[in-house]
């Protein structure tokens, strides 16, 4: 699972496809989840969680 901001969503989707060779699942985080979760690439608040 990769938490990411809006700016890095494309990168997270590409990583999941490259590593797992499956279609990624993108889930928008709730406001409470956004407060405690940061983007894996830039440490801004995460908006999405991308997984396989």
PDB file of C-alpha atoms in Angstrom:
ATOM      1  CA  UNK A   1       0.000   0.000   0.000  1.00  0.00           C
ATOM      2  CA  UNK A   2       1.322   3.401  -0.987  1.00  0.00           C
ATOM      3  CA  UNK A   3      -0.110   6.555   0.583  1.00  0.00           C
ATOM      4  CA  UNK A   4       0.256   9.487  -1.804  1.00  0.00           C
ATOM      5  CA  UNK A   5      -0.767  13.055  -2.462  1.00  0.00           C
ATOM      6  CA  UNK A   6      -2.512  14.272  -5.613  1.00  0.00           C
ATOM      7  CA  UNK A   7       0.830  15.277  -7.138  1.00  0.00           C
ATOM      8  CA  UNK A   8       2.305  11.752  -6.868  1.00  0.00           C
ATOM      9  CA  UNK A   9      -0.721   9.569  -7.719  1.00  0.00           C
ATOM     10  CA  UNK A  10       0.661   8.727 -11.179  1.00  0.00           C
ATOM     11  CA  UNK A  11       3.952   7.572  -9.693  1.00  0.00           C
ATOM     12  CA  UNK A  12       2.226   5.370  -7.114  1.00  0.00           C
ATOM     13  CA  UNK A  13      -0.017   3.790  -9.777  1.00  0.00           C
ATOM     14  CA  UNK A  14       3.021   3.071 -11.976  1.00  0.00           C
ATOM     15  CA  UNK A  15       4.927   1.486  -9.081  1.00  0.00           C
ATOM     16  CA  UNK A  16       2.054  -0.888  -8.258  1.00  0.00           C
ATOM     17  CA  UNK A  17       1.672  -1.919 -11.909  1.00  0.00           C
ATOM     18  CA  UNK A  18       5.438  -2.415 -12.341  1.00  0.00           C
ATOM     19  CA  UNK A  19       5.944  -4.373  -9.114  1.00  0.00           C
ATOM     20  CA  UNK A  20       2.783  -6.517  -9.080  1.00  0.00           C
ATOM     21  CA  UNK A  21       1.736  -6.579 -12.756  1.00  0.00           C
ATOM     22  CA  UNK A  22      -1.901  -6.161 -11.749  1.00  0.00           C
ATOM     23  CA  UNK A  23      -4.395  -3.339 -11.953  1.00  0.00           C
ATOM     24  CA  UNK A  24      -3.953  -0.993  -8.988  1.00  0.00           C
ATOM     25  CA  UNK A  25      -6.711  -0.145  -6.537  1.00  0.00           C
ATOM     26  CA  UNK A  26      -6.965   3.538  -5.656  1.00  0.00           C
ATOM     27  CA  UNK A  27      -8.896   4.530  -2.520  1.00  0.00           C
ATOM     28  CA  UNK A  28      -9.551   8.132  -1.516  1.00  0.00           C
ATOM     29  CA  UNK A  29      -8.785   8.634   2.166  1.00  0.00           C
ATOM     30  CA  UNK A  30     -11.327  10.124   4.565  1.00  0.00           C
ATOM     31  CA  UNK A  31     -10.577  13.462   6.196  1.00  0.00           C
ATOM     32  CA  UNK A  32      -9.545  11.724   9.439  1.00  0.00           C
ATOM     33  CA  UNK A  33      -7.179   9.382   7.578  1.00  0.00           C
ATOM     34  CA  UNK A  34      -5.654  12.306   5.659  1.00  0.00           C
ATOM     35  CA  UNK A  35      -4.661  14.057   8.881  1.00  0.00           C
ATOM     36  CA  UNK A  36      -2.531  11.151  10.108  1.00  0.00           C
ATOM     37  CA  UNK A  37      -1.148   9.864   6.772  1.00  0.00           C
ATOM     38  CA  UNK A  38       1.615  11.447   4.701  1.00  0.00           C
ATOM     39  CA  UNK A  39       2.661  10.926   1.100  1.00  0.00           C
ATOM     40  CA  UNK A  40       5.387   8.325   0.692  1.00  0.00           C
ATOM     41  CA  UNK A  41       7.224  10.545  -1.792  1.00  0.00           C
ATOM     42  CA  UNK A  42       7.048  14.066  -0.352  1.00  0.00           C
ATOM     43  CA  UNK A  43       5.575  13.946   3.197  1.00  0.00           C
ATOM     44  CA  UNK A  44       2.588  16.156   2.293  1.00  0.00           C
ATOM     45  CA  UNK A  45      -0.786  14.905   3.588  1.00  0.00           C
ATOM     46  CA  UNK A  46      -1.844  11.827   1.613  1.00  0.00           C
ATOM     47  CA  UNK A  47      -5.136  11.959  -0.278  1.00  0.00           C
ATOM     48  CA  UNK A  48      -5.085   8.461  -1.812  1.00  0.00           C
ATOM     49  CA  UNK A  49      -4.017   4.957  -0.834  1.00  0.00           C
ATOM     50  CA  UNK A  50      -2.859   2.866  -3.793  1.00  0.00           C
ATOM     51  CA  UNK A  51      -2.576  -0.906  -3.488  1.00  0.00           C
ATOM     52  CA  UNK A  52      -2.717  -4.036  -5.608  1.00  0.00           C
TER      53      UNK A  52
END
